[in-house]
Amino acid sequence: EVGYGPDMLAPNSDCSIVAVANEGEGDYDDAVGLINPEGSVTLIKGPFDDASTQPAVSHVSFPWTDDELLAKGIHLPLSLNAMEYWDDHSSIADDIDFSSARATYTGASVLEPEWLVWSADEKYVLVNLQENSALVKVNV
């Protein structure tokens, strides 16, 4: 099982490991408000040709806070402070509900991995966080 909203996968050169970019893109539901799961990367290590052996699955999460991300110069399209503003103080506050997204918010909630590529030596995967105008290096 991979993370929420797998957007792209890329095998390494011998297809022994598959990297998956899990976008975790938010969705607004009128009944519950904004649902905004965490973006992540999943690494799945074979063998893939033997049904009796389960592949090893590793989930790579992003542990940074909003302040740490901002200090790195990473754009946060809908930070916790922004959700609080829109929920409580904006002219459309009566029409939106970010309370459940605010209650479960982490820095990874606003990071959305969309694209990834293996390094030439296959020691790491570069992950594009498109909405954040950032690139993350994941050691394999």
Coordinates of N, CA and C in Angstrom, one line a residue:
E1 N 0.8 -1.2 0.0 CA 0.0 0.0 0.0 C 0.9 1.2 0.0
V2 N 0.5 2.2 -0.8 CA 1.3 3.4 -0.9 C 0.5 4.5 -0.2
G3 N 1.1 5.8 -0.3 CA 0.4 6.9 0.3 C -0.8 7.4 -0.4
Y4 N -1.4 8.5 0.0 CA -2.6 9.0 -0.6 C -2.3 9.7 -1.9
G5 N -3.1 9.3 -2.9 CA -3.0 9.9 -4.2 C -1.7 9.7 -5.0
P6 N -1.4 8.4 -5.2 CA -0.2 8.2 -6.0 C -0.3 8.9 -7.4
D7 N 0.8 9.7 -7.7 CA 0.7 10.5 -8.9 C 1.7 10.0 -10.0
M8 N 2.8 9.4 -9.6 CA 3.8 9.0 -10.5 C 4.6 7.8 -9.9
L9 N 5.0 6.9 -10.7 CA 5.9 5.9 -10.2 C 7.1 5.8 -11.2
A10 N 8.3 5.4 -10.6 CA 9.5 5.2 -11.5 C 10.3 4.1 -10.9
P11 N 10.6 3.0 -11.7 CA 11.5 2.0 -11.3 C 12.9 2.4 -11.4
N12 N 13.8 1.8 -10.6 CA 15.2 2.0 -10.9 C 15.6 1.2 -12.1
S13 N 16.9 1.2 -12.5 CA 17.3 0.6 -13.8 C 17.1 -0.9 -13.9
D14 N 17.2 -1.6 -12.8 CA 17.0 -3.1 -12.9 C 15.6 -3.5 -12.3
C15 N 14.8 -2.5 -12.1 CA 13.4 -2.7 -11.7 C 13.3 -3.4 -10.3
S16 N 14.3 -3.3 -9.5 CA 14.2 -4.0 -8.2 C 13.6 -3.1 -7.1
I17 N 13.5 -1.7 -7.4 CA 12.9 -0.8 -6.5 C 12.0 0.1 -7.4
V18 N 10.8 0.4 -6.9 CA 9.9 1.3 -7.5 C 9.6 2.5 -6.5
A19 N 9.9 3.7 -7.0 CA 9.6 4.9 -6.2 C 8.2 5.4 -6.7
V20 N 7.4 5.8 -5.7 CA 6.1 6.3 -6.0 C 5.9 7.7 -5.3
A21 N 5.5 8.7 -6.1 CA 5.2 10.0 -5.6 C 3.7 10.1 -5.2
N22 N 3.4 10.3 -4.0 CA 2.1 10.3 -3.5 C 1.7 11.7 -3.2
E23 N 0.9 12.3 -4.1 CA 0.6 13.7 -4.1 C -0.1 14.2 -2.9
G24 N -1.0 13.4 -2.4 CA -1.8 13.8 -1.2 C -2.6 15.1 -1.4
E25 N -3.1 15.2 -2.7 CA -3.8 16.5 -3.0 C -5.1 16.6 -2.2
G26 N -5.4 17.7 -1.7 CA -6.6 18.0 -0.9 C -7.8 18.0 -1.8
D27 N -8.9 17.8 -1.1 CA -10.2 17.8 -1.8 C -11.3 18.4 -0.9
Y28 N -12.1 19.2 -1.4 CA -13.1 19.9 -0.6 C -14.5 19.2 -0.8
D29 N -15.1 18.8 0.3 CA -16.3 18.1 0.3 C -17.3 19.0 1.1
D30 N -18.4 19.3 0.6 CA -19.4 20.2 1.2 C -19.8 19.7 2.6
A31 N -19.9 18.4 2.8 CA -20.4 17.8 4.0 C -19.3 17.9 5.1
V32 N -18.0 17.7 4.8 CA -17.0 17.7 5.8 C -15.9 18.8 5.7
G33 N -16.0 19.5 4.7 CA -15.0 20.6 4.5 C -13.7 20.1 3.7
L34 N -12.6 20.7 4.0 CA -11.4 20.4 3.3 C -10.8 19.1 3.9
I35 N -10.4 18.2 3.1 CA -9.7 17.0 3.5 C -8.3 17.1 2.8
N36 N -7.3 17.2 3.6 CA -5.9 17.5 3.0 C -4.9 16.5 3.5
P37 N -4.8 15.4 2.9 CA -3.8 14.4 3.4 C -2.4 14.7 3.2
E38 N -1.5 14.1 3.8 CA 0.0 14.4 3.6 C 0.5 13.8 2.3
G39 N 1.4 14.6 1.7 CA 2.1 14.1 0.6 C 3.3 13.3 1.1
S40 N 3.7 12.3 0.3 CA 4.8 11.4 0.7 C 5.4 10.7 -0.5
V41 N 6.4 9.9 -0.2 CA 7.1 9.1 -1.2 C 7.1 7.7 -0.7
T42 N 6.8 6.7 -1.5 CA 6.9 5.3 -1.1 C 8.0 4.6 -2.0
L43 N 8.8 3.8 -1.3 CA 9.8 3.0 -2.0 C 9.4 1.5 -1.8
I44 N 9.2 0.8 -2.9 CA 8.8 -0.6 -2.9 C 9.9 -1.4 -3.5
K45 N 10.5 -2.3 -2.6 CA 11.6 -3.1 -3.0 C 11.2 -4.5 -3.3
G46 N 11.5 -5.0 -4.5 CA 11.1 -6.4 -4.9 C 11.8 -7.5 -4.1
P47 N 11.6 -8.7 -4.4 CA 11.4 -9.2 -5.7 C 9.9 -9.1 -6.2
F48 N 9.7 -8.8 -7.5 CA 8.4 -8.7 -8.0 C 8.0 -9.9 -8.9
D49 N 8.9 -10.8 -9.0 CA 8.6 -12.0 -9.9 C 8.3 -13.3 -9.1
D50 N 8.2 -13.1 -7.7 CA 7.9 -14.3 -6.9 C 6.7 -13.9 -6.0
A51 N 5.6 -14.5 -6.3 CA 4.3 -14.2 -5.6 C 4.4 -14.6 -4.1
S52 N 5.3 -15.5 -3.8 CA 5.4 -16.0 -2.4 C 6.1 -15.1 -1.5
T53 N 6.8 -14.1 -2.0 CA 7.6 -13.1 -1.2 C 7.0 -11.7 -1.4
Q54 N 6.6 -11.1 -0.3 CA 6.0 -9.8 -0.3 C 7.1 -8.8 -0.5
P55 N 6.9 -7.8 -1.3 CA 7.9 -6.7 -1.5 C 8.0 -5.9 -0.2
A56 N 9.1 -5.3 0.1 CA 9.3 -4.5 1.2 C 8.9 -3.0 0.9
V57 N 8.0 -2.5 1.7 CA 7.5 -1.1 1.4 C 8.0 -0.2 2.5
S58 N 8.6 0.9 2.0 CA 9.1 2.0 3.0 C 8.4 3.3 2.6
H59 N 7.8 3.9 3.6 CA 7.1 5.2 3.4 C 8.1 6.3 3.9
V60 N 8.3 7.3 3.1 CA 9.1 8.4 3.4 C 8.2 9.6 3.6
S61 N 8.1 10.1 4.8 CA 7.3 11.3 5.1 C 8.2 12.5 5.2
F62 N 7.6 13.6 5.3 CA 8.3 14.9 5.3 C 8.0 15.5 6.7
P63 N 9.1 15.6 7.6 CA 8.9 15.9 9.0 C 8.9 17.4 9.3
W64 N 8.9 18.3 8.3 CA 9.2 19.7 8.6 C 7.9 20.5 9.0
T65 N 8.2 21.5 9.8 CA 7.1 22.4 10.2 C 7.0 23.5 9.2
D66 N 5.9 24.3 9.3 CA 5.7 25.4 8.3 C 6.9 26.4 8.5
D67 N 7.3 26.7 9.7 CA 8.4 27.6 9.9 C 9.7 27.1 9.3
E68 N 10.0 25.8 9.4 CA 11.2 25.2 8.8 C 11.1 25.3 7.3
L69 N 9.9 25.0 6.7 CA 9.8 25.0 5.3 C 9.9 26.4 4.7
L70 N 9.3 27.4 5.4 CA 9.5 28.8 5.0 C 10.9 29.3 5.1
A71 N 11.6 28.8 6.1 CA 13.0 29.2 6.3 C 13.9 28.6 5.2
K72 N 13.5 27.5 4.6 CA 14.2 26.9 3.4 C 13.7 27.6 2.1
G73 N 12.8 28.5 2.2 CA 12.3 29.2 1.0 C 11.3 28.5 0.2
I74 N 10.6 27.5 0.9 CA 9.6 26.7 0.2 C 8.3 27.4 0.3
H75 N 7.6 27.5 -0.9 CA 6.3 28.1 -1.0 C 5.2 27.2 -0.4
L76 N 4.4 27.7 0.5 CA 3.3 27.0 1.1 C 2.0 27.6 0.6
P77 N 1.3 26.9 -0.4 CA 0.1 27.4 -1.0 C -1.1 27.6 0.0
L78 N -1.2 26.7 1.0 CA -2.3 26.8 2.0 C -1.8 26.4 3.3
S79 N -1.0 27.2 4.0 CA -0.4 26.9 5.3 C -1.5 26.9 6.4
L80 N -1.1 26.5 7.6 CA -2.1 26.5 8.7 C -2.6 27.9 9.0
N81 N -1.7 28.9 8.9 CA -2.1 30.2 9.2 C -3.1 30.7 8.1
A82 N -2.8 30.3 6.9 CA -3.7 30.7 5.8 C -5.1 30.1 6.0
M83 N -5.1 28.8 6.4 CA -6.4 28.2 6.6 C -7.2 28.8 7.7
E84 N -6.5 29.2 8.8 CA -7.1 29.9 9.9 C -7.7 31.2 9.4
Y85 N -7.0 32.0 8.6 CA -7.5 33.2 8.1 C -8.8 33.0 7.3
W86 N -8.7 32.1 6.3 CA -9.9 31.8 5.5 C -11.0 31.3 6.2
D87 N -10.8 30.5 7.2 CA -11.9 29.9 8.1 C -12.5 31.0 9.0
D88 N -11.7 31.8 9.6 CA -12.2 32.6 10.6 C -12.4 34.1 10.3
H89 N -11.7 34.6 9.3 CA -11.6 36.1 9.1 C -12.0 36.6 7.7
S90 N -12.1 35.7 6.8 CA -12.3 36.1 5.4 C -13.8 36.5 5.1
S91 N -14.0 37.1 4.0 CA -15.4 37.5 3.6 C -16.2 36.2 3.2
I92 N -15.5 35.1 2.9 CA -16.2 33.9 2.5 C -16.2 32.8 3.7
A93 N -15.9 33.3 4.9 CA -15.7 32.3 6.0 C -17.0 31.5 6.2
D94 N -18.2 32.1 5.9 CA -19.4 31.3 6.1 C -19.6 30.2 5.1
D95 N -18.8 30.3 4.0 CA -19.0 29.4 2.9 C -18.0 28.2 2.9
I96 N -17.0 28.3 3.7 CA -15.9 27.3 3.7 C -15.7 26.7 5.1
D97 N -15.1 25.5 5.1 CA -14.8 24.9 6.4 C -13.5 24.2 6.3
F98 N -12.5 24.7 6.9 CA -11.2 24.1 7.0 C -10.9 23.5 8.3
S99 N -11.9 23.4 9.2 CA -11.6 22.9 10.6 C -11.0 21.5 10.7
S100 N -11.5 20.6 9.9 CA -10.9 19.2 10.0 C -9.5 19.2 9.4
A101 N -9.2 20.0 8.3 CA -7.9 20.0 7.8 C -7.0 20.7 8.8
R102 N -7.4 21.7 9.5 CA -6.6 22.4 10.5 C -6.3 21.4 11.7
A103 N -7.3 20.6 12.1 CA -7.1 19.7 13.2 C -6.1 18.6 12.9
T104 N -5.9 18.3 11.6 CA -5.0 17.2 11.3 C -3.8 17.7 10.5
Y105 N -3.6 19.0 10.5 CA -2.5 19.6 9.7 C -1.1 19.2 10.2
T106 N -0.3 19.0 9.2 CA 1.2 18.9 9.4 C 1.8 19.6 8.2
G107 N 3.1 19.9 8.3 CA 3.8 20.5 7.2 C 3.7 19.7 5.9
A108 N 3.6 18.4 6.0 CA 3.5 17.5 4.8 C 2.2 17.6 4.2
S109 N 1.2 18.2 4.8 CA -0.2 18.4 4.2 C -0.1 19.3 3.0
V110 N 0.8 20.2 3.0 CA 0.9 21.2 1.9 C 2.0 20.8 0.9
L111 N 2.7 19.7 1.1 CA 3.7 19.3 0.2 C 3.1 18.2 -0.7
E112 N 3.2 18.4 -2.0 CA 2.5 17.5 -3.0 C 3.5 17.0 -4.0
P113 N 4.1 15.9 -3.7 CA 5.0 15.2 -4.7 C 4.3 14.9 -6.0
E114 N 4.8 15.3 -7.1 CA 4.1 15.0 -8.3 C 4.9 14.2 -9.3
W115 N 6.2 14.4 -9.3 CA 7.1 13.8 -10.3 C 8.4 13.4 -9.6
L116 N 9.0 12.3 -10.0 CA 10.3 11.9 -9.4 C 11.2 11.3 -10.5
V117 N 12.5 11.3 -10.2 CA 13.5 10.7 -11.1 C 14.6 10.1 -10.2
W118 N 15.2 9.0 -10.6 CA 16.3 8.4 -10.0 C 17.6 9.1 -10.3
S119 N 18.5 9.2 -9.4 CA 19.9 9.7 -9.7 C 20.6 8.7 -10.6
A120 N 21.6 9.1 -11.3 CA 22.4 8.2 -12.1 C 23.0 7.0 -11.4
D121 N 23.4 7.3 -10.1 CA 24.0 6.2 -9.3 C 22.9 5.4 -8.5
E122 N 21.7 5.8 -8.6 CA 20.5 5.2 -7.9 C 20.6 5.2 -6.4
K123 N 21.3 6.2 -5.9 CA 21.5 6.3 -4.4 C 20.4 7.2 -3.8
Y124 N 19.7 7.9 -4.7 CA 18.7 8.8 -4.2 C 17.6 9.1 -5.4
V125 N 16.5 9.6 -4.9 CA 15.4 9.9 -5.9 C 15.2 11.4 -5.7
L126 N 15.1 12.2 -6.7 CA 14.7 13.6 -6.7 C 13.2 13.7 -6.9
V127 N 12.6 14.4 -6.0 CA 11.1 14.5 -6.0 C 10.7 16.0 -6.2
N128 N 9.9 16.2 -7.2 CA 9.4 17.6 -7.5 C 8.1 17.8 -6.7
L129 N 8.1 18.9 -5.9 CA 6.9 19.3 -5.2 C 6.4 20.5 -6.0
Q130 N 5.6 20.3 -7.0 CA 5.2 21.3 -8.0 C 4.6 22.5 -7.4
E131 N 3.6 22.3 -6.5 CA 2.9 23.5 -6.0 C 3.7 24.3 -5.0
N132 N 4.8 23.7 -4.6 CA 5.7 24.3 -3.6 C 6.9 24.9 -4.2
S133 N 7.1 24.7 -5.6 CA 8.3 25.2 -6.3 C 9.6 24.7 -5.5
A134 N 9.6 23.4 -5.3 CA 10.7 22.8 -4.5 C 11.1 21.5 -5.0
L135 N 12.3 21.0 -4.7 CA 12.8 19.7 -5.0 C 13.3 19.1 -3.7
V136 N 13.0 17.8 -3.5 CA 13.4 17.1 -2.3 C 14.3 15.9 -2.8
K137 N 15.3 15.7 -2.0 CA 16.2 14.5 -2.3 C 15.9 13.5 -1.3
V138 N 15.6 12.3 -1.7 CA 15.3 11.1 -0.9 C 16.4 10.1 -1.0
N139 N 17.1 9.9 0.1 CA 18.2 8.8 0.0 C 17.5 7.5 0.0
V140 N 18.0 6.6 -0.8 CA 17.4 5.2 -1.0 C 18.3 4.2 -0.1

